[in-house]
Amino acid sequence: MAVPVVEPSLNTATESVVDGPVDDGGAGRRHRRPTRVDVLAIGAYALLGVFVCLNYWVDVQHRVSSHLPTDHSWFEWLFAHGAHSVRHLENPLFSTRQNAPDGVNMMANTSLLGVTLPLAPLTLLLGPQVTYALYLGGALAATAGTAYWVLSRHLVRSRAAAFVGGAFVGFAPGVVHHANGQPNFASNFLLPLIVARVLLLGGPGRSWRRDGVVLGLLVAYQVFVNEEMLLLTALACLVVVLTYLLARPRAARARAGVFVAGLGVGGAVALLLTAYPVWFQFNGPQSYRGLQGGVFHSWGEDLMAFVTFARDTWAGDEAVERTIGLTEQNTWFGWPLVLLALAALVLLWRRSPAARVVAVLVLVFTVASIGPQVRFDGKLTGVDGPWAYVPDDLPLVEMMMPTRLALVVAGALGVLLALAWDALTPAPDVTGRRRWLRPVGHAAIALAVLPLVPRPLPAQPVDPPPHFITSGGWRPYVPAGRTLVPVPVPNNGHGLATLRWSALTLHEFPVPGGYFIGPNSDGEGVFGTPNRPTTKLIYATVDTGRVPALTEADRRRAVEDLTFWRASVVVLGAHPREVALRELLTGLLGPGRRVDDVWLWDVRPLVP
């Protein structure tokens, strides 16, 4: 494919990574101000973000993700946490509004504080359900937008090329998969800016001090959005820098001083801003060291997943999950895109240094995403993968899922699509005989990408909280320092609806249990809290629809559990097992009474 390749300012900044004739003081500055095309591109991303969340907007107050309803409810709870922390000026790094009385270390959990705190006024005004849906679509669009901005300002001349690349980075199948209840993995809008700032460090005409400060600010903010994605981005940048070092050792040595100085400034700024929160994460109350059993390390990407269409794309099919959908869908590119990517890498290899870097990233992170054992078409092959040689308790990576390393591959493919589209733009000296390459090449890219356009995320209805909860009817029964015990008691997979009671009242009352990671007796992280005797009885009744035979010991333990929880009232709302649960609670606590639309047991006389 005899086509010209133009590599602007990131190329010059990193020389071999993206060599090119345009420096950051030239064309990059001429195009720095937004244009009408930029506005149209960002607007298109925003519309796509709304479209992806369309099923939520049908009934935003009563819809949650069909695939990850508990995660969806957790993030609604997080938006309520941000609003509660701002409204009451409480420490946002810790919460006693679930898992009472022990509380939850928010830095040691996925807390999204960098989003929930700034959006607290919106949550207070509109509620966590609306804020969640608005933010989710906005996060996808913002990620595409920052990727477009970096590509169009620093890597490609064609705005169409930047648009295609940005759209893929923001709405890649793996990103949209996580948008089903995990907006933290759709919140990648800072990552393109971080990568660009790293590659520009020490470039011609740039201030390493200013760039270092900006990098440090971006990294510090990302810590409060998603630390795992920050780690993946840091690993990707490390691979790029090592590639540059090996390819151009002399140029690397010439730039090493200012690059390291700028990196040091960035590290110092980030450390200054995040030192206490990170210390709190690992040493504060309810902190933990690694997950029990290294449960994430077995989650590697299935090789067939790379060439399979993702569930939530127009070409996808839910049925395929029955075979290879056992892990997260972090690749699922479909065979047309995989073939296109291989062809583009071959054709651009000699002409585009950036394409060679993309090839290294794709190779390294594809292999790394396989996990401890190679999985093919849903079956373990018995062949060791790279993570078979990684200790489960290795610091920093002890909680990583190997399959999520494939998200770096998705980002690299977005860059490759932009480079391929841009390479097809004819230069003035291209003869008419070669102009056919442009429409053919663009058509090939479109045919590979269009099947991956996302569909609206599937949503399911969820019951609203009882009127007793939303109207504030609980207030006379729950004094300060006491908890409201909803039935079923929420604890990870159980009690989805009752966890939302706390979220939709913006944490006005604390509850026991919840959905979080906390320490076990050995200090290892476990999901939820060990079920207390009364909780076990409640779950057994929910599972079977029958009330277990109760003893005086059960009644005594129920009082002990309520005392531990500092309970003031036990509340049972509408539930498929309502009759059985009412019988159970009556057997444990005596007769309840009907208040508004709930059954209520005032246990303050039983709890000192």
XYZ file of C-alpha atoms in Angstrom:
608
model
C 0.000 0.000 0.000
C 2.030 2.935 -1.255
C 0.401 5.689 0.759
C 1.987 8.575 2.658
C 2.040 8.537 6.430
C 2.033 11.844 8.274
C 2.997 11.807 11.923
C 2.605 15.059 13.852
C 3.559 16.282 17.277
C 3.636 13.256 19.565
C 5.925 11.821 16.903
C 8.399 14.623 17.249
C 8.100 14.622 21.001
C 9.138 10.986 21.260
C 11.144 10.802 18.025
C 11.022 7.094 17.223
C 7.657 6.506 18.813
C 6.000 8.992 16.516
C 8.535 10.635 14.226
C 7.195 13.331 11.984
C 7.744 16.671 10.366
C 5.361 18.664 12.547
C 6.415 19.814 15.986
C 4.225 20.871 18.868
C 4.888 24.470 18.183
C 3.770 24.241 14.579
C 0.667 22.523 13.323
C -0.297 21.446 16.817
C -0.761 25.084 17.848
C -2.578 26.046 14.669
C -5.227 23.452 15.436
C -5.396 23.948 19.186
C -8.621 25.963 19.208
C -11.832 23.960 18.798
C -13.401 24.084 15.371
C -16.887 23.324 14.112
C -15.701 19.839 13.187
C -14.535 19.286 16.763
C -17.910 20.364 18.124
C -19.696 18.009 15.738
C -17.430 15.125 16.745
C -18.001 15.682 20.468
C -21.730 16.091 19.832
C -21.838 12.772 17.978
C -20.105 11.058 20.890
C -22.602 12.597 23.312
C -25.547 11.346 21.254
C -24.033 7.870 21.162
C -23.606 7.998 24.937
C -27.302 8.837 25.339
C -28.219 6.049 22.919
C -26.224 3.460 24.867
C -28.137 4.405 28.041
C -31.516 4.588 26.283
C -33.086 1.664 28.149
C -32.377 3.363 31.465
C -34.075 6.565 30.383
C -37.300 4.695 29.574
C -37.918 4.642 33.353
C -34.790 5.990 34.969
C -36.150 5.782 38.528
C -36.937 2.075 38.301
C -34.374 0.507 35.943
C -31.026 -1.163 36.659
C -28.580 -3.154 34.551
C -29.860 -6.577 33.532
C -26.352 -8.025 33.605
C -24.956 -6.501 36.788
C -27.915 -5.213 38.814
C -26.053 -5.366 42.117
C -23.085 -3.421 40.744
C -25.494 -0.878 39.281
C -27.104 -0.438 42.712
C -23.659 -0.168 44.321
C -22.740 2.746 42.081
C -26.051 4.451 42.778
C -25.120 4.032 46.430
C -21.728 5.612 45.662
C -23.318 8.688 44.116
C -25.449 8.962 47.241
C -22.274 8.593 49.325
C -20.676 11.540 47.534
C -23.766 13.661 48.091
C -24.023 12.632 51.756
C -20.337 13.382 52.367
C -20.596 16.854 50.861
C -23.920 17.676 52.501
C -22.764 16.637 55.979
C -19.065 17.531 55.528
C -18.016 13.984 56.429
C -14.798 12.196 55.519
C -15.513 10.670 52.069
C -12.733 8.083 52.500
C -14.838 6.125 54.980
C -18.521 5.396 55.463
C -20.584 3.941 58.295
C -23.795 4.109 56.254
C -23.465 0.421 55.338
C -21.809 -2.468 57.175
C -22.788 -0.747 60.406
C -21.234 -0.489 62.869
C -17.840 -1.407 61.334
C -18.208 0.691 58.189
C -16.511 0.543 54.790
C -13.113 1.838 53.707
C -14.108 3.694 50.546
C -10.529 4.022 49.258
C -10.153 0.237 49.537
C -13.275 -0.207 47.400
C -14.309 1.097 44.007
C -15.538 4.468 45.230
C -15.306 6.812 42.192
C -14.769 9.753 44.556
C -13.334 11.876 41.752
C -16.796 11.798 40.184
C -19.289 11.400 43.009
C -18.010 14.365 45.018
C -18.057 16.938 42.164
C -21.479 15.672 41.076
C -22.895 15.825 44.607
C -25.057 18.914 43.842
C -26.587 17.078 40.875
C -27.267 14.003 43.012
C -28.863 16.115 45.732
C -31.060 17.783 43.117
C -32.027 14.840 40.872
C -31.248 11.714 42.879
C -28.628 8.991 42.337
C -30.573 7.152 39.602
C -30.637 10.160 37.269
C -27.051 11.112 38.091
C -25.914 7.546 37.378
C -27.546 7.455 33.927
C -26.340 10.942 33.011
C -22.818 10.209 34.125
C -22.568 6.804 32.443
C -23.382 8.164 28.997
C -21.232 11.213 29.648
C -18.237 9.119 30.724
C -18.324 7.076 27.514
C -18.615 10.231 25.409
C -15.923 12.062 27.373
C -13.464 9.197 26.905
C -14.083 9.235 23.162
C -13.755 13.011 23.218
C -10.371 13.165 24.958
C -9.056 10.370 22.716
C -10.231 12.350 19.677
C -8.570 15.483 21.031
C -5.217 13.797 21.578
C -5.297 12.018 18.209
C -6.320 15.094 16.243
C -3.848 17.413 18.003
C -0.838 15.150 18.239
C -0.938 12.103 16.006
C -3.068 12.368 12.844
C -3.962 15.190 10.467
C -7.389 13.904 9.443
C -10.214 14.790 11.815
C -12.175 11.858 10.393
C -9.310 9.557 11.386
C -9.284 11.012 14.882
C -13.063 10.624 15.089
C -12.937 6.928 14.188
C -10.094 6.258 16.617
C -11.715 8.245 19.412
C -15.050 6.500 18.938
C -13.395 3.110 19.260
C -11.428 4.083 22.368
C -14.548 5.430 24.083
C -17.036 2.795 22.933
C -14.889 -0.319 22.442
C -16.742 -3.577 23.137
C -14.844 -4.134 26.375
C -15.627 -0.640 27.633
C -19.323 -0.960 26.797
C -19.349 -4.360 28.500
C -18.172 -2.733 31.733
C -20.751 0.009 31.335
C -23.248 -2.675 32.416
C -23.066 -1.627 36.043
C -19.360 -0.699 36.269
C -19.053 2.931 35.144
C -15.599 3.189 36.690
C -14.239 1.168 33.752
C -16.049 3.453 31.326
C -14.483 6.502 33.007
C -11.286 6.612 30.971
C -11.428 10.257 29.900
C -8.197 11.174 31.714
C -6.149 8.305 30.315
C -5.525 9.674 26.771
C -4.410 12.952 28.363
C -2.057 11.108 30.735
C -0.513 9.092 27.894
C -0.038 12.210 25.776
C 1.546 14.100 28.649
C 3.996 11.249 29.326
C 5.059 11.021 25.675
C 5.458 14.789 25.400
C 7.761 15.032 28.432
C 11.068 16.532 27.368
C 9.928 17.136 23.790
C 11.258 20.049 21.710
C 10.034 23.430 22.886
C 8.226 22.054 25.922
C 8.609 22.871 29.607
C 9.301 19.712 31.564
C 8.288 21.490 34.770
C 4.872 22.503 33.442
C 4.290 19.149 31.783
C 5.347 17.363 34.960
C 2.926 19.364 37.089
C 0.064 18.734 34.667
C 0.908 15.026 34.563
C 0.948 14.865 38.359
C -2.449 16.552 38.594
C -3.945 14.162 36.040
C -2.512 11.103 37.784
C -3.699 12.296 41.190
C -7.221 12.796 39.904
C -7.240 9.393 38.199
C -6.441 7.773 41.568
C -9.918 8.876 42.666
C -11.552 7.555 39.489
C -10.024 4.124 38.868
C -6.654 3.037 40.210
C -6.677 -0.219 38.233
C -6.989 1.582 34.897
C -4.252 3.972 36.011
C -1.993 0.986 36.657
C -2.788 -0.466 33.219
C -2.029 2.903 31.631
C 1.268 3.131 33.502
C 2.216 -0.345 32.257
C 1.326 0.654 28.690
C 3.447 3.808 28.957
C 6.322 1.724 30.325
C 6.136 -0.580 27.291
C 6.145 2.442 24.947
C 9.140 4.011 26.682
C 11.083 0.723 26.657
C 10.283 0.303 22.961
C 11.659 3.775 22.310
C 14.742 3.012 24.391
C 15.486 -0.158 22.454
C 14.766 1.363 19.053
C 16.619 4.657 19.528
C 19.083 4.304 22.413
C 21.069 7.444 21.517
C 17.985 9.632 21.244
C 16.649 8.106 24.444
C 19.820 8.967 26.334
C 19.674 12.536 24.995
C 16.141 12.962 26.335
C 16.556 10.931 29.500
C 17.508 13.819 31.771
C 14.546 16.098 31.089
C 12.178 13.124 30.782
C 13.139 11.771 34.198
C 13.028 15.273 35.685
C 9.524 15.856 34.352
C 8.451 12.416 35.533
C 9.880 13.212 38.961
C 7.922 16.456 39.155
C 4.756 14.601 38.155
C 5.385 11.890 40.716
C 6.006 14.437 43.464
C 2.796 16.332 42.682
C 0.745 13.126 42.546
C 2.300 11.838 45.773
C 1.649 15.113 47.573
C -2.029 15.036 46.628
C -2.700 11.337 47.169
C -0.324 10.304 49.974
C -2.915 10.358 52.748
C -5.794 8.763 50.774
C -3.488 5.967 49.569
C -2.152 5.469 53.098
C -5.756 5.338 54.303
C -6.556 2.749 51.635
C -3.939 0.326 52.925
C -3.769 1.265 56.602
C -7.041 2.935 57.531
C -9.982 1.238 59.265
C -11.442 -1.715 57.355
C -8.415 -1.892 55.049
C -7.085 -5.230 53.821
C -4.110 -6.811 52.064
C -4.975 -8.613 48.862
C -8.001 -10.774 48.170
C -8.426 -14.120 49.855
C -7.135 -16.846 47.552
C -6.130 -14.442 44.755
C -9.545 -15.050 43.183
C -9.008 -12.683 40.252
C -5.869 -14.329 38.898
C -7.745 -17.126 37.145
C -9.728 -14.675 35.004
C -7.882 -14.791 31.699
C -9.214 -13.912 28.256
C -10.440 -16.759 26.047
C -8.526 -16.823 22.741
C -11.794 -17.182 20.828
C -13.058 -13.997 22.458
C -10.701 -11.910 20.323
C -12.533 -12.854 17.110
C -16.057 -13.021 18.555
C -18.581 -10.179 18.427
C -19.462 -8.801 21.842
C -22.904 -9.314 23.314
C -23.846 -5.623 23.411
C -22.902 -4.814 19.800
C -25.149 -4.958 16.750
C -23.408 -8.117 15.534
C -23.331 -9.746 18.967
C -25.401 -12.603 20.312
C -26.077 -13.407 23.971
C -25.961 -17.126 23.225
C -22.203 -17.072 22.720
C -21.710 -16.351 26.417
C -22.783 -19.876 27.215
C -19.472 -21.123 25.861
C -16.759 -18.477 25.998
C -18.424 -15.764 28.055
C -17.220 -17.070 31.385
C -14.897 -14.119 31.939
C -15.313 -10.422 31.303
C -15.722 -9.297 27.700
C -12.644 -7.107 27.428
C -11.737 -7.897 23.797
C -14.539 -9.394 21.658
C -13.406 -7.461 18.590
C -14.879 -9.793 15.964
C -12.897 -11.425 13.169
C -13.215 -8.502 10.645
C -11.454 -6.062 12.986
C -8.766 -8.591 13.889
C -8.019 -9.229 10.196
C -8.044 -5.507 9.451
C -5.688 -4.801 12.347
C -3.227 -7.456 11.177
C -3.305 -6.090 7.620
C -2.858 -2.499 8.801
C 0.094 -3.415 11.011
C 1.804 -5.193 8.121
C 1.185 -2.357 5.651
C 2.137 0.436 8.058
C 5.073 -1.329 9.722
C 7.846 0.241 7.653
C 6.259 3.664 7.254
C 4.773 4.406 10.667
C 6.806 4.292 13.883
C 3.564 4.752 15.797
C 2.122 1.634 14.165
C 5.172 -0.329 15.298
C 4.597 0.823 18.860
C 0.947 -0.209 18.560
C 2.088 -3.639 17.366
C 4.287 -4.049 20.445
C 1.450 -2.977 22.753
C -1.002 -5.364 21.098
C 1.426 -8.282 21.319
C 2.517 -7.693 24.915
C -0.923 -7.087 26.374
C -2.633 -9.779 24.341
C -0.234 -12.362 25.754
C -0.489 -10.882 29.252
C -4.297 -11.010 29.202
C -4.397 -14.778 28.717
C -4.092 -15.508 32.425
C -2.581 -18.483 34.264
C -3.899 -21.077 31.809
C -4.772 -20.772 28.139
C -8.508 -20.946 27.537
C -9.871 -21.737 24.060
C -13.549 -21.754 23.129
C -14.629 -22.002 26.733
C -12.286 -24.823 27.708
C -9.024 -24.780 29.620
C -6.278 -26.284 27.461
C -3.847 -27.252 30.207
C -1.211 -24.974 28.668
C 0.337 -22.507 31.113
C -0.262 -18.845 30.464
C 2.042 -16.030 31.641
C 0.173 -15.505 34.904
C 0.964 -19.054 35.974
C 4.349 -17.630 36.974
C 3.016 -14.532 38.778
C 2.611 -14.942 42.576
C -0.919 -14.333 43.827
C 0.290 -11.933 46.511
C 2.584 -9.764 44.367
C 2.114 -6.141 45.506
C 0.129 -3.798 43.230
C -0.954 -6.571 40.882
C -2.446 -8.861 43.535
C -5.978 -7.697 42.722
C -5.615 -7.395 38.954
C -7.617 -9.549 36.568
C -5.402 -10.676 33.658
C -8.295 -10.344 31.227
C -8.513 -6.597 31.922
C -5.042 -6.113 30.456
C -6.812 -6.581 27.127
C -8.347 -3.131 27.622
C -4.920 -1.762 26.665
C -5.231 -3.721 23.411
C -8.569 -2.002 22.774
C -6.970 1.412 23.260
C -4.074 0.496 20.973
C -6.488 -0.662 18.267
C -8.249 2.699 18.485
C -4.942 4.401 17.730
C -4.279 1.944 14.902
C -7.662 2.676 13.302
C -6.846 6.391 13.366
C -3.409 5.781 11.854
C -4.817 3.533 9.128
C -7.555 6.002 8.181
C -5.084 8.870 8.172
C -2.589 6.940 6.066
C -5.231 6.627 3.349
C -5.492 10.399 3.000
C -3.790 11.165 -0.347
C -0.905 13.606 -0.519
C -0.562 16.069 -3.430
C 1.959 13.829 -5.207
C -0.234 10.700 -5.188
C -1.216 9.740 -8.726
C -4.767 9.035 -9.809
C -4.045 5.351 -10.156
C -3.611 5.089 -6.391
C -6.620 7.122 -5.366
C -8.763 3.988 -5.351
C -6.960 2.982 -2.165
C -8.751 5.654 -0.169
C -12.391 4.563 -0.680
C -11.453 0.894 -0.533
C -9.442 1.340 2.646
C -12.079 3.491 4.327
C -14.763 0.983 3.368
C -12.696 -1.835 4.883
C -12.318 0.094 8.147
C -16.041 0.882 8.222
C -17.003 -2.753 7.577
C -14.762 -3.870 10.446
C -16.021 -1.246 12.910
C -19.740 -0.932 12.161
C -20.637 -4.386 13.547
C -19.139 -3.214 16.859
C -21.425 -0.186 17.229
C -23.032 -0.648 20.647
C -26.681 -1.350 21.234
C -28.563 0.178 24.174
C -27.490 -1.512 27.363
C -30.056 -4.042 28.595
C -32.008 -2.940 31.653
C -34.530 -4.551 33.953
C -37.184 -3.085 36.244
C -36.489 -2.859 39.947
C -39.044 -2.351 42.693
C -39.068 1.090 44.325
C -38.426 1.373 48.061
C -41.481 1.336 50.333
C -43.303 4.615 50.848
C -42.423 4.253 54.526
C -38.773 4.705 53.487
C -39.084 7.404 50.818
C -41.556 9.537 52.804
C -39.371 9.625 55.897
C -41.827 7.569 57.933
C -38.850 5.787 59.476
C -37.486 8.939 61.140
C -39.322 8.647 64.501
C -37.963 5.127 64.888
C -34.255 5.630 64.068
C -32.495 8.051 66.415
C -28.918 9.140 65.878
C -26.406 6.365 66.484
C -28.888 3.599 65.662
C -29.445 1.578 62.484
C -32.414 0.527 60.394
C -32.271 -3.198 59.634
C -33.905 -3.903 56.261
C -35.061 -7.434 55.508
C -33.460 -9.184 53.728
C -30.256 -7.743 55.184
C -28.097 -6.699 52.185
C -24.855 -8.610 51.800
C -23.266 -8.752 48.336
C -25.527 -11.023 46.256
C -28.489 -10.762 48.648
C -30.717 -7.826 49.407
C -30.296 -5.789 46.188
C -33.570 -3.951 46.761
C -32.915 -3.170 50.425
C -29.437 -1.790 49.639
C -31.167 0.732 47.376
C -33.234 1.944 50.337
C -30.065 3.495 51.681
C -28.989 4.900 48.317
C -32.318 6.478 47.392
C -32.625 8.239 50.745
C -29.072 9.591 50.307
C -27.800 7.604 53.314
C -30.083 9.216 55.851
C -29.915 6.046 57.949
C -27.149 3.425 58.368
C -27.759 -0.241 57.552
C -25.893 -3.453 58.441
C -24.353 -5.568 55.709
C -23.922 -4.172 52.219
C -21.974 -4.662 49.011
C -18.249 -4.067 49.491
C -14.845 -5.639 50.119
C -13.566 -5.712 53.676
C -11.027 -7.601 55.785
C -11.500 -11.066 57.223
C -9.932 -12.178 60.488
C -6.567 -12.625 58.713
C -6.647 -9.159 57.147
C -7.336 -10.493 53.645
C -10.016 -8.894 51.519
C -13.324 -10.758 51.228
C -16.608 -9.824 49.603
C -19.111 -8.643 52.169
C -19.149 -9.520 55.815
C -19.568 -12.960 57.433
C -23.264 -13.700 57.821
C -24.462 -13.522 61.396
C -26.861 -16.196 62.700
C -29.959 -14.083 62.109
C -28.824 -13.224 58.587
C -28.394 -16.922 57.826
C -31.930 -17.631 58.995
C -33.274 -14.829 56.793
C -31.393 -16.067 53.713
C -32.482 -19.668 54.341
C -36.099 -18.477 54.449
C -35.656 -16.481 51.243
C -34.050 -19.435 49.462
C -36.575 -22.070 50.489
C -39.742 -20.139 51.276
C -40.004 -22.075 54.544
C -39.269 -20.916 58.077
C -36.628 -23.031 59.848
C -37.531 -24.521 63.212
C -36.663 -21.844 65.773
C -35.180 -22.347 69.226
C -34.582 -20.147 72.233
C -30.929 -20.040 71.161
C -32.026 -18.559 67.817
C -34.036 -15.869 69.621
C -31.127 -15.092 71.916
C -28.728 -14.823 68.986
C -31.176 -12.569 67.165
C -31.045 -10.116 70.082
C -27.245 -10.371 70.105
C -27.129 -9.605 66.379
C -29.466 -6.639 66.745
C -27.321 -5.384 69.596
C -24.186 -5.699 67.476
C -25.892 -3.792 64.662
C -27.136 -1.142 67.147
C -30.562 -1.659 65.644
C -33.583 0.404 66.498
C -36.078 -0.996 64.014
C -36.419 -3.999 61.686
C -38.330 -3.299 58.476
C -39.877 -5.774 56.027
C -41.258 -4.363 52.786
C -42.962 -6.077 49.859
C -41.075 -9.245 48.949
C -41.871 -12.512 47.133
C -41.211 -14.312 50.438
C -42.953 -11.694 52.552
C -45.302 -14.124 54.316
C -42.495 -16.495 55.294
C -40.180 -13.665 56.336
C -42.907 -12.131 58.492
C -43.458 -15.489 60.182
C -39.700 -15.823 60.787
C -39.357 -12.358 62.313
C -42.445 -12.895 64.450
C -40.939 -16.095 65.741
C -37.687 -14.338 66.597
C -38.884 -10.941 67.811
C -42.580 -11.256 68.537
C -45.465 -9.711 66.586
C -44.681 -6.837 64.267
C -47.104 -4.126 63.261
C -48.158 -2.676 59.971
C -46.925 0.874 59.450
C -47.717 2.450 56.102
C -46.657 -0.174 53.531
C -44.160 -2.153 55.654
C -44.086 -4.533 58.592
C -42.112 -3.048 61.442
C -40.506 -4.412 64.599
C -39.392 -1.724 67.035
C -36.517 -3.477 68.818
C -35.313 -0.616 70.975
C -36.699 -2.280 74.125
C -34.560 -5.349 73.282
C -31.345 -3.504 72.377
C -29.553 -1.551 75.108
